[in-house]
CSV table of C-alpha atoms (C1' of nucleotides) in Angstrom, one decimal:
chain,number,residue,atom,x,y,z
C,583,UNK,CA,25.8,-10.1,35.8
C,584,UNK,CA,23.6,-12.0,38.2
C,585,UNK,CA,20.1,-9.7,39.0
C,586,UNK,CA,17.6,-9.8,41.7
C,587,UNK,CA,14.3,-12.2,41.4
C,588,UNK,CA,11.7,-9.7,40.4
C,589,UNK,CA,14.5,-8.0,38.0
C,590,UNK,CA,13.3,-9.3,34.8
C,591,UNK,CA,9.3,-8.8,35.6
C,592,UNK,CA,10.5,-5.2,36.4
C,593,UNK,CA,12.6,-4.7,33.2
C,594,UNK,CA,9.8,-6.3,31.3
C,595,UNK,CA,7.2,-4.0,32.9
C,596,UNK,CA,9.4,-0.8,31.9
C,597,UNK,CA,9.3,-2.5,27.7
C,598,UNK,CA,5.7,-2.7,27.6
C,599,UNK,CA,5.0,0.6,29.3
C,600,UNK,CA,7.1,2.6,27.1
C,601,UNK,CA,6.1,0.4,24.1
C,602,UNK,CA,2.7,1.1,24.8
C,603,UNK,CA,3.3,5.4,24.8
C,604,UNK,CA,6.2,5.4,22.1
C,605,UNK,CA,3.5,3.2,19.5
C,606,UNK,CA,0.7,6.0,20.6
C,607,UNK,CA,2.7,8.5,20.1
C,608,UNK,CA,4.5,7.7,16.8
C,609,UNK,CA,3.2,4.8,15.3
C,610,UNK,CA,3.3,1.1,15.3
C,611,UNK,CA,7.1,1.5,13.2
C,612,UNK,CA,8.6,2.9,15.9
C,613,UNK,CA,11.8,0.5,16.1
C,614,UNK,CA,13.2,-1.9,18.9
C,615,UNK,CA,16.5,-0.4,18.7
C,616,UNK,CA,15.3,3.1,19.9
C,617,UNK,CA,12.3,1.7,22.7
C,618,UNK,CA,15.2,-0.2,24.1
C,619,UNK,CA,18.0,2.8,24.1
C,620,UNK,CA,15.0,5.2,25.4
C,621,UNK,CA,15.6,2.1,28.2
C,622,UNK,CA,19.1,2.8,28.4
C,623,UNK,CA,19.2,-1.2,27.4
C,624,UNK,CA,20.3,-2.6,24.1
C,625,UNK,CA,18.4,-4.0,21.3
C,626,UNK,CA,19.9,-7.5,22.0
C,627,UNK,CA,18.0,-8.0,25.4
C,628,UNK,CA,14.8,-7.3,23.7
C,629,UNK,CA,14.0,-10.8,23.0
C,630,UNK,CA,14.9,-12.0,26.4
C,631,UNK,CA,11.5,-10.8,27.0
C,632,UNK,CA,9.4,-11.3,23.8
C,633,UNK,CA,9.4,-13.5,21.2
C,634,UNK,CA,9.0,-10.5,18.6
C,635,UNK,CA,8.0,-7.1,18.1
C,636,UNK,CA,4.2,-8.3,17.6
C,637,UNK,CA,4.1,-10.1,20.8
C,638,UNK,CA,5.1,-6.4,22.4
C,639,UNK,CA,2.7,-4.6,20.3
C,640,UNK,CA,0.1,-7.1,21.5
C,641,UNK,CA,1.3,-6.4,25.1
C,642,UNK,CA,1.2,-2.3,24.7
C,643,UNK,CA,-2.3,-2.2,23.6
C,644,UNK,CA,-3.4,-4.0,26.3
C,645,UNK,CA,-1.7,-2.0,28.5
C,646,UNK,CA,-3.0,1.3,27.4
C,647,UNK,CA,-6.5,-0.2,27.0
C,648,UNK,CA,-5.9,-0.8,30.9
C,649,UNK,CA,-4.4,2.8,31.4
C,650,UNK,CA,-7.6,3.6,29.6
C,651,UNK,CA,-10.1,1.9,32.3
C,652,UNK,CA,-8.2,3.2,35.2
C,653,UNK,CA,-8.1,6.9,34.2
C,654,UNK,CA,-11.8,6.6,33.5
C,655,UNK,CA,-13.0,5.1,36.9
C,656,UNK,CA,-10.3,7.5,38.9
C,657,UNK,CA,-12.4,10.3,36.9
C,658,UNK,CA,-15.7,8.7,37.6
C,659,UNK,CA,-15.2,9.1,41.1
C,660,UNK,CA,-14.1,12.6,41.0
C,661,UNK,CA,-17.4,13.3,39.2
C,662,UNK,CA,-20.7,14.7,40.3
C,663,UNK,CA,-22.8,12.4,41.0
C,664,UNK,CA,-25.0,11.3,38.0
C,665,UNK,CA,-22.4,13.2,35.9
C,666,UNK,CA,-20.2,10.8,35.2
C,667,UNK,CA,-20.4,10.2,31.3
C,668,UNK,CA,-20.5,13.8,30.6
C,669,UNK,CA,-17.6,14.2,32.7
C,670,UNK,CA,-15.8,11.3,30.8
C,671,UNK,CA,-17.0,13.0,27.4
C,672,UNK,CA,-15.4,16.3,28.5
C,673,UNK,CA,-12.1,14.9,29.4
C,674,UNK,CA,-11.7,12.5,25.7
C,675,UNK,CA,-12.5,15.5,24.1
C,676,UNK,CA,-10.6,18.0,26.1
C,677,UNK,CA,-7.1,20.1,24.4
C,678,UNK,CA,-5.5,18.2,27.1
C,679,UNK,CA,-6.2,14.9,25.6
C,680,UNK,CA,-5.8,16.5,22.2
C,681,UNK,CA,-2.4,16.8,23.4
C,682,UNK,CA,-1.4,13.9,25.6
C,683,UNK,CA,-1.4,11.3,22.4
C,684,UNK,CA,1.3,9.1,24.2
C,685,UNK,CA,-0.8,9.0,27.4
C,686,UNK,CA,-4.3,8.8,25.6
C,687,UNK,CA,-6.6,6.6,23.8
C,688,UNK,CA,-5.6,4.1,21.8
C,689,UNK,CA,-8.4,3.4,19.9
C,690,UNK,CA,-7.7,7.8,18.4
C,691,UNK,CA,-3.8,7.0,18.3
C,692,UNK,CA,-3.6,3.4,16.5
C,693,UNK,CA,-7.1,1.7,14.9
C,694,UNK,CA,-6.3,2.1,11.3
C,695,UNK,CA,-2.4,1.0,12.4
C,696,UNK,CA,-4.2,-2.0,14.3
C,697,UNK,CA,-6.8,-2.8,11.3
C,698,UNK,CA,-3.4,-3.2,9.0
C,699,UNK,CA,-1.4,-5.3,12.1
C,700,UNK,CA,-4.4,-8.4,12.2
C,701,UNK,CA,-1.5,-10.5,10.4
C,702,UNK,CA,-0.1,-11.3,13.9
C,703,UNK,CA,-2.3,-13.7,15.9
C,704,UNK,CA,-1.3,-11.7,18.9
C,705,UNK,CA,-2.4,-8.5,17.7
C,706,UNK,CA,-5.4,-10.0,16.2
C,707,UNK,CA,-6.8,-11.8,19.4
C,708,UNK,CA,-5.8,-9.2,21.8
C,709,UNK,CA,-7.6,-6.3,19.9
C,710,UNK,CA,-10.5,-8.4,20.3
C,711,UNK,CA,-10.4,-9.2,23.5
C,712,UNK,CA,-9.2,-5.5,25.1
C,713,UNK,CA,-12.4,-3.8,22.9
C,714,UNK,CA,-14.8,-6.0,24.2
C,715,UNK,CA,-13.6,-5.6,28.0
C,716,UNK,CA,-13.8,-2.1,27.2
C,717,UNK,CA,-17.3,-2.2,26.2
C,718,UNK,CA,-18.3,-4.5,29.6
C,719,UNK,CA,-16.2,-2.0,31.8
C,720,UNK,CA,-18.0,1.5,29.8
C,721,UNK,CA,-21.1,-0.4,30.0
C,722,UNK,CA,-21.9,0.9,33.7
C,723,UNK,CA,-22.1,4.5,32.3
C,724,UNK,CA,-24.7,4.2,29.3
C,725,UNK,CA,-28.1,4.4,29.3
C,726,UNK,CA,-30.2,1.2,27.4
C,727,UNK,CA,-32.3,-1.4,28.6
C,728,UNK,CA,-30.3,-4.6,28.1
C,729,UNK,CA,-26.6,-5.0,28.8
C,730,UNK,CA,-26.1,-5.9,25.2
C,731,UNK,CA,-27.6,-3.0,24.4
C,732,UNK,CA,-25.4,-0.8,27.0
C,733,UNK,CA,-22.0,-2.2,25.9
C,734,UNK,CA,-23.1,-1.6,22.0
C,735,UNK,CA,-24.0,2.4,23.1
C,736,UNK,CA,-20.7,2.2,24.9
C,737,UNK,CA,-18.6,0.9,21.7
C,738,UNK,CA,-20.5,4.1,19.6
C,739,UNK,CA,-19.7,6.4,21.8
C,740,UNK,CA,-15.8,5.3,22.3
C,741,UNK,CA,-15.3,4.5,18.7
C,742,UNK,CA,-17.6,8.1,17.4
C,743,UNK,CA,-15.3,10.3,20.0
C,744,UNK,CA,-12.0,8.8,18.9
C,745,UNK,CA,-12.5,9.6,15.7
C,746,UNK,CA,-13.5,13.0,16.3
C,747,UNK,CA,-9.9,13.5,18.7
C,748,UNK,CA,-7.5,11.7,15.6
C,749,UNK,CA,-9.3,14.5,13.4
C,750,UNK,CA,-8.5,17.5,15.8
C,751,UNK,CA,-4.9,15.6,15.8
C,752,UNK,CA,-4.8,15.2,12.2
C,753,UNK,CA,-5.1,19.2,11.9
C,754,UNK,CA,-2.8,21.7,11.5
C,755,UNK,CA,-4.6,25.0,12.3
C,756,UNK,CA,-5.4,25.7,15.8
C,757,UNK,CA,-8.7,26.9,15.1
C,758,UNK,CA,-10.1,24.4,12.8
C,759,UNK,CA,-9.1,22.1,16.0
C,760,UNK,CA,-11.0,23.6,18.4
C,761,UNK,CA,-13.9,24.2,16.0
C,762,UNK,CA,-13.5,20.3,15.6
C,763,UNK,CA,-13.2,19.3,19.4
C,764,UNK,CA,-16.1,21.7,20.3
C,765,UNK,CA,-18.6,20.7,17.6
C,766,UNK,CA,-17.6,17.0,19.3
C,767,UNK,CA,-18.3,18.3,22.4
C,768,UNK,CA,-21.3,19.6,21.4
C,769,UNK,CA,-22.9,16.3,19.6
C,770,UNK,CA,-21.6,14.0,22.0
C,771,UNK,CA,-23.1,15.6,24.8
C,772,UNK,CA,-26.6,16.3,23.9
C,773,UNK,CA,-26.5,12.6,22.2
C,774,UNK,CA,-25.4,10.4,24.7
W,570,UNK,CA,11.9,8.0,-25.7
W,571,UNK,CA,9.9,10.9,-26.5
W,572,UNK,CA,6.7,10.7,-25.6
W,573,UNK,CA,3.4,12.5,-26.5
W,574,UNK,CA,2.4,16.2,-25.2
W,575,UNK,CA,0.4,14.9,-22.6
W,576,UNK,CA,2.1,11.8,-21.2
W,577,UNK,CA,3.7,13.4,-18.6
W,578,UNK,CA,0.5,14.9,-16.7
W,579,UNK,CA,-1.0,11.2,-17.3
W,580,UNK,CA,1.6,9.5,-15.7
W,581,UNK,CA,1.9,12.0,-12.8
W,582,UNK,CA,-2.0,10.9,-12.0
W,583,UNK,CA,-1.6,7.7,-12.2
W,584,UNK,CA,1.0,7.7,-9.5
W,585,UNK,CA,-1.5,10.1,-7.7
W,586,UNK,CA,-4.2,7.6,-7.8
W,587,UNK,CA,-2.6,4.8,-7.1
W,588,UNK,CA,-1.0,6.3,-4.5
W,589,UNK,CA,-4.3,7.6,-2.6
W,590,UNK,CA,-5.5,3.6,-2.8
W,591,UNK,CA,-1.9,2.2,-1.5
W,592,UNK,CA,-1.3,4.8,1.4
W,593,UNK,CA,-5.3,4.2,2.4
W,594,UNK,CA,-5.0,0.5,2.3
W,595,UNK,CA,-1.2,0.2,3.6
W,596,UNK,CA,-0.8,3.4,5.8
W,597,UNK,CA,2.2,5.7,4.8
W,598,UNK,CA,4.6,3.5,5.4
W,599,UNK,CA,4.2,2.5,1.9
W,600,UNK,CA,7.2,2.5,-0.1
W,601,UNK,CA,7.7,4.6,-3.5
W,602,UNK,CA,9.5,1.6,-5.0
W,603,UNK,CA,7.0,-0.9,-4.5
W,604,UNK,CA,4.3,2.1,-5.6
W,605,UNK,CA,5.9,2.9,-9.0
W,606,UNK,CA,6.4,-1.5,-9.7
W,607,UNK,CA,2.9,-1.3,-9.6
W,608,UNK,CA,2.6,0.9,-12.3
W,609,UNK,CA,5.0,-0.9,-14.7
W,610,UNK,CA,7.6,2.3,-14.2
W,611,UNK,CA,11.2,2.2,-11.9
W,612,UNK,CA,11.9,4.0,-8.5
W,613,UNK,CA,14.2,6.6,-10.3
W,614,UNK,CA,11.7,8.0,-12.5
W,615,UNK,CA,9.5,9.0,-9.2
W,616,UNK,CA,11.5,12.5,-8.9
W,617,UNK,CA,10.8,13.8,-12.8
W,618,UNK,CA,6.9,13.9,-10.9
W,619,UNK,CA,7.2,15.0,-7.5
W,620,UNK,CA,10.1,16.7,-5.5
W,621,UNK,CA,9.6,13.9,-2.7
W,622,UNK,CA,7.2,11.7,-1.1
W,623,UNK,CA,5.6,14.2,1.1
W,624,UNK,CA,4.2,16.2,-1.9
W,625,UNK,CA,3.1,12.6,-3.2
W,626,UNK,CA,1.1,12.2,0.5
W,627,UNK,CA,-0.4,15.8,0.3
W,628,UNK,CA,-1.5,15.1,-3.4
W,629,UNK,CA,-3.0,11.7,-2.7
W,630,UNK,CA,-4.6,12.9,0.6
W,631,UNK,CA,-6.3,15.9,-1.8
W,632,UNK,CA,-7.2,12.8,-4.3
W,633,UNK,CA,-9.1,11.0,-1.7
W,634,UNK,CA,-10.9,13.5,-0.6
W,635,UNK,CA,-11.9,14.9,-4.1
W,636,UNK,CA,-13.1,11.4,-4.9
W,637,UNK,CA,-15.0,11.4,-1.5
W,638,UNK,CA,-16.9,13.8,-2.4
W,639,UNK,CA,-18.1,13.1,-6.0
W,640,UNK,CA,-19.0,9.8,-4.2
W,641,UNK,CA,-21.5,11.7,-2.1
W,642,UNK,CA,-22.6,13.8,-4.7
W,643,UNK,CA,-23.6,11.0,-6.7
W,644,UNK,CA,-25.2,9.3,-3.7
W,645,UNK,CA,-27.0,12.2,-2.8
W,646,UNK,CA,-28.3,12.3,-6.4
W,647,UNK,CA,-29.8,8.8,-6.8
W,648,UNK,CA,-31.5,9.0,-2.9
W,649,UNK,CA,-35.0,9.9,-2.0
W,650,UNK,CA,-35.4,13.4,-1.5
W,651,UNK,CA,-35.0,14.7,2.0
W,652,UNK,CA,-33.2,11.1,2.9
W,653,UNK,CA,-29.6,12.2,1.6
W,654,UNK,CA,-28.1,12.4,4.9
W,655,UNK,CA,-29.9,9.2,5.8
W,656,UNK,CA,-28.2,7.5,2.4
W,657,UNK,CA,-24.6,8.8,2.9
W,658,UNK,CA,-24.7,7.6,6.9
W,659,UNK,CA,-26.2,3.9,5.7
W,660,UNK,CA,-23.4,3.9,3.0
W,661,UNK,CA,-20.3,5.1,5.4
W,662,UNK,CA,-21.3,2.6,8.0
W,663,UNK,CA,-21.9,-0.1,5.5
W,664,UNK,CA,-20.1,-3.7,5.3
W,665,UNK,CA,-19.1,-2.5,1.7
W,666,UNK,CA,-17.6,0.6,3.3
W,667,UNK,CA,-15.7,-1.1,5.5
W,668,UNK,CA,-14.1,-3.7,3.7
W,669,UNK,CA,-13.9,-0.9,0.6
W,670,UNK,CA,-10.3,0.5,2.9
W,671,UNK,CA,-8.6,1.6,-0.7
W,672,UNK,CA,-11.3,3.3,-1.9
W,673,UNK,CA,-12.6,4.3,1.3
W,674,UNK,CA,-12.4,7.7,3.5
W,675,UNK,CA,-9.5,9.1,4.0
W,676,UNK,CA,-10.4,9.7,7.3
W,677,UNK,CA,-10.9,6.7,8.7
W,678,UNK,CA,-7.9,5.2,7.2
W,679,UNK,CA,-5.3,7.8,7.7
W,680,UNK,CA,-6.1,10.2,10.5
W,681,UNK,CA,-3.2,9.3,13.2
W,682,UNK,CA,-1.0,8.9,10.7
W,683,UNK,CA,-1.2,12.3,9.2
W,684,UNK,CA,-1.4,13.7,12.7
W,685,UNK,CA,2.3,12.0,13.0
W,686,UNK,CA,3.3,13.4,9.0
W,687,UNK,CA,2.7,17.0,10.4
W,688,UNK,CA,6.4,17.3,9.4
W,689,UNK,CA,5.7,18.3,6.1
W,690,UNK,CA,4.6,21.8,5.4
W,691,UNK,CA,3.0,20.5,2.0
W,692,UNK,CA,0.9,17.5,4.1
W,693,UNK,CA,-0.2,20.2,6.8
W,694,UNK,CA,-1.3,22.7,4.9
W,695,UNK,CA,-3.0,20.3,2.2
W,696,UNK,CA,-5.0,18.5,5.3
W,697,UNK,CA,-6.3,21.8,6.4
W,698,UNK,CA,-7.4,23.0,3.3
W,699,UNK,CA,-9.0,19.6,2.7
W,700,UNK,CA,-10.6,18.8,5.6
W,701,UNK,CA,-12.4,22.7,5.5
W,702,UNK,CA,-13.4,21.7,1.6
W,703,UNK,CA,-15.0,18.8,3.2
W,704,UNK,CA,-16.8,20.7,5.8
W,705,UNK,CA,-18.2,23.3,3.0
W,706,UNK,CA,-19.1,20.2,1.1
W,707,UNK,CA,-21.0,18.6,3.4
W,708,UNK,CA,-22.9,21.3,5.3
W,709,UNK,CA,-25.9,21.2,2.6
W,710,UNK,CA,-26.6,17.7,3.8
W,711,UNK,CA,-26.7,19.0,7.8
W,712,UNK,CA,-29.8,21.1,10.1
W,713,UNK,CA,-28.7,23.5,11.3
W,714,UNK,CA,-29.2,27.8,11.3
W,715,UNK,CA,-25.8,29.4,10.9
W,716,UNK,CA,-23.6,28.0,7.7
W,717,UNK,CA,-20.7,27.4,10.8
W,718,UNK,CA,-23.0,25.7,12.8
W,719,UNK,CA,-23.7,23.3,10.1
W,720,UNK,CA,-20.1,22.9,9.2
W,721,UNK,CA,-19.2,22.1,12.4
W,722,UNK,CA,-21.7,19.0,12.7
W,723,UNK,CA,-20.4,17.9,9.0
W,724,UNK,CA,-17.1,17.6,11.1
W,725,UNK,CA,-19.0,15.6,14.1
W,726,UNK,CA,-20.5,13.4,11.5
W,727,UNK,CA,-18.0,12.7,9.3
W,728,UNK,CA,-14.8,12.0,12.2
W,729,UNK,CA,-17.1,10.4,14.7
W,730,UNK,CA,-18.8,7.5,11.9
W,731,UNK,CA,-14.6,7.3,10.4
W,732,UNK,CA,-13.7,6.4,13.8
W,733,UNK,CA,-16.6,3.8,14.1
W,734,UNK,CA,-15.7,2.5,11.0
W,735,UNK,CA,-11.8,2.5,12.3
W,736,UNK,CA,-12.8,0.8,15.0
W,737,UNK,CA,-14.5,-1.6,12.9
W,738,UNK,CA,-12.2,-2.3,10.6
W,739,UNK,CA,-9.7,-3.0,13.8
W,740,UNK,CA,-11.1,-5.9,15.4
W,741,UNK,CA,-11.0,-9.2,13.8
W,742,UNK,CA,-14.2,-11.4,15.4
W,743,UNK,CA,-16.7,-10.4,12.8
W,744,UNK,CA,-19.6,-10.5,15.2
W,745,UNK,CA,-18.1,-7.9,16.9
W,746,UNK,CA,-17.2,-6.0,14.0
W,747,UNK,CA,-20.9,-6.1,12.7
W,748,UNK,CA,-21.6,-4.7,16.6
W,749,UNK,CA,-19.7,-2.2,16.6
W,750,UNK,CA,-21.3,-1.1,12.6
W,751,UNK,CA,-25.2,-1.4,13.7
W,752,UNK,CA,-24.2,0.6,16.8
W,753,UNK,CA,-22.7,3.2,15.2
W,754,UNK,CA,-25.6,3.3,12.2
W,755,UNK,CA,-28.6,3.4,14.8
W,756,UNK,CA,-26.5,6.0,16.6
W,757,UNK,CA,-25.7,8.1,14.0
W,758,UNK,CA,-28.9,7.6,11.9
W,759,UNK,CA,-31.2,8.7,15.2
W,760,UNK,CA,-28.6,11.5,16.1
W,761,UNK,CA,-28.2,13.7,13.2
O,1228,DT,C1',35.2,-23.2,54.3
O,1229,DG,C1',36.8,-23.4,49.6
O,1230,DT,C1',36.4,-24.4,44.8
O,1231,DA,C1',34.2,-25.6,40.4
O,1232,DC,C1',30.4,-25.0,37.7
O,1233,DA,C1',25.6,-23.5,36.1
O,1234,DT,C1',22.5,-19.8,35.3
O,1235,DC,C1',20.7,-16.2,32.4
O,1236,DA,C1',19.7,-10.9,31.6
O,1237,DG,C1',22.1,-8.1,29.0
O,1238,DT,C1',25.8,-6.9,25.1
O,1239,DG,C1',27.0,-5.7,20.5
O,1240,DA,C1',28.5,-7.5,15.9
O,1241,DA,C1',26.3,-9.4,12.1
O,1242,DC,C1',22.5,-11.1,8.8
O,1243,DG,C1',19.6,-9.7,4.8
O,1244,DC,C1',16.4,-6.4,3.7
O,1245,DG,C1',13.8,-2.3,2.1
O,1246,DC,C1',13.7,2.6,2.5
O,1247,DG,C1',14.1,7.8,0.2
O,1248,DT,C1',16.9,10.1,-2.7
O,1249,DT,C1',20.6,11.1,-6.3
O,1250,DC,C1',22.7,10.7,-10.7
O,1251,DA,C1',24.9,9.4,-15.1
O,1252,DC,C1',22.9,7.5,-18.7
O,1253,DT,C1',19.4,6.0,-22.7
O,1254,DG,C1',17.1,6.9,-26.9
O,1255,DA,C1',12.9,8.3,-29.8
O,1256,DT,C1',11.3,12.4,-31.3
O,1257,DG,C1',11.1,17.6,-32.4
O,1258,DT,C1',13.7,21.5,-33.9
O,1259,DA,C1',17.5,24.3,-36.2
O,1260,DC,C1',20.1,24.8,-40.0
B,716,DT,C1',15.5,17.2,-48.1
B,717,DG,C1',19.1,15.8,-45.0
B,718,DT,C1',21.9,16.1,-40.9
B,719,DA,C1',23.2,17.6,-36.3
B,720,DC,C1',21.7,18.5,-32.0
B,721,DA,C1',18.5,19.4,-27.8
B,722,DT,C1',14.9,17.6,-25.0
B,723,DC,C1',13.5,15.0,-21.1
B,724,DA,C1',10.5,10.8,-19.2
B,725,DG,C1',12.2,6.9,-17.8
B,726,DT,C1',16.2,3.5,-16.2
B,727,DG,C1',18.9,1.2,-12.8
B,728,DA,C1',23.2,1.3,-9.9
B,729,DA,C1',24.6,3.5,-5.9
B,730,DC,C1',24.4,6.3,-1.4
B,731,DG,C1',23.7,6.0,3.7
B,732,DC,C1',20.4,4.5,6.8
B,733,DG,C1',17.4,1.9,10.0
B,734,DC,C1',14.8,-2.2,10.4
B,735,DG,C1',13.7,-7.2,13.0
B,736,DT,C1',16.1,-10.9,14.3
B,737,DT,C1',20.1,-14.1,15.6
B,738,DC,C1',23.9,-15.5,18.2
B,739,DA,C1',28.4,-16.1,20.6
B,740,DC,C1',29.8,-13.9,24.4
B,741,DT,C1',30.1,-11.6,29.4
B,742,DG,C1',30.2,-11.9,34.2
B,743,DA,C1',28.1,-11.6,39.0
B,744,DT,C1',25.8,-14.6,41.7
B,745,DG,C1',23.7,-19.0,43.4
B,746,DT,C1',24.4,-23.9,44.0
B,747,DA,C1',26.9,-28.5,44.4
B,748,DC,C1',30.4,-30.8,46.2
DNA sequence: TGTACATCAGTGAACGCGCGTTCACTGATGTAC
DNA sequence: TGTACATCAGTGAACGCGCGTTCACTGATGTAC
């Protein structure tokens, strides 16, 4: 089977996005074999495209880390003006979020998954390199003097809210969950 | 081989303690056969202790959050008076801390992983009852008028510095690791 | 214009491996007689 | 006091299963002649 030029750009697209929910969703073991049949592809193909399952997991945290920025300047410019953050604080730590793990964060879904992958190069470099353009891009939205300063308020803020959602997550009683996502609220808002 | 009157609960808490370390360090994933090599004892022998690796989870889960708190206890003991808070924040968000992952928060370690394990009727309802233990625990360390309301920031504190240290403990540039730490401490310490 | 061949994304069988769980068995000791 | 038997923590083979990765193959199209 002979397929158009951009085919294989396109099929490698569709991977990587639905790596990049699946591993949010349930975990960096999620297999090849069932990303690729979600795909209605086989798990043959797969390498086609990557030179193994690291190299994907490398590619879907970028990705959502790029989800991430998008969503946040889309909501930025729905915002009051001067509102921004605590608009952005109000939507991480929304029930919505709470819910949408596949479409969220991936600092809430995956750090301690991440922290355990740092064998792979790929996973170790492009951790690195997707927090710290996540701290330049949230930079524009903290308060602080220098721009070192800004982008380390930035990191706290990210880092001390995703832990707060993989709690609510991590709970099984729906109102020990909102007691957790509203005491967030609470701190976060009247901190930041 | 017959063996002495108490053997059996001995063994059963070695596996639990071992357990807690290896599913904080590792994530879940780890396996019971590599768990029980560790002790010296064979896969088979796993089921005369637990009726399956769930109810091993849930009690290692309880484990590390037991141990958590005796942890604090002690800190809270051997601090200045009025600077307990100030000590346990210092010590969570510590270099020791964060290379400590075994012996370390469950919290931080575990969170989105037991947020995917909500399977298991025995890991939900020992992750509730743990996490509220913790919240009762800590309140005497937190301002704050109403008992609830000073449950509720135990919860801030506690899930916003494990996702800092999360975070931490994610990237793999250790400038940026020690960033994101003394963010997170002059955040927390000025903000509770 | 017609024919032979190269390309290469996708297929599916196969590889060795580790997983959670079951089960017939072992064997030193305690108990019953 | 001596013998027969019950107990039960631990053993290790076996179960079906899914994993990441490899590889010979397919076959519609583009290119060379």
């Amino acid at each position: 089977v002979r397929y158009p030029a951009e085919h294989k750009e396109e099929v490698r697209e569709r991977i990587v996005d639905a790596a990049s929910r699946r591993f949010r969703r349930a975990g960096a073991g999620v297999g090849i074999g069932q990303l690729m049949k979600a795909l209605k592809l086989t798990h043959g193909g797969f390498y086609r495209h990557f030179k193994s399952k690291d190299d994907l997991f490398a590619a879907a945290l970028t990705k959502a880390f790029e989800d991430s920025r998008e969503r946040i300047t889309q909501m930025a410019a729905e915002a009051e003006k001067g509102r921004e953050l605590e608009a952005l604080i109000s939507f991480y730590l929304s029930d919505y979020h709470c819910a949408e793990v596949a479409g969220g964060c991936p600092v809430a879904a995956l750090a301690p998954e991440i922290a355990r992958y740092r064998h792979s190069r790929a996973v170790r470099s492009a951790m690195d390199r997707c927090v710290r353009e996540q701290a330049a891009f949230m930079s524009r939205y903290m308060k602080g003097r220098t721009e070192e300063e800004r982008q380390q308020r930035a990191l706290a803020l990210l880092s001390g809210m995703a832990g707060s959602l993989a709690l609510a997550r991590a709970v099984s009683d729906e109102g020990l969950r909102q007691s957790i996502l509203s005491g967030a609220r609470e701190y976060f808002q009247n901190n930041f």
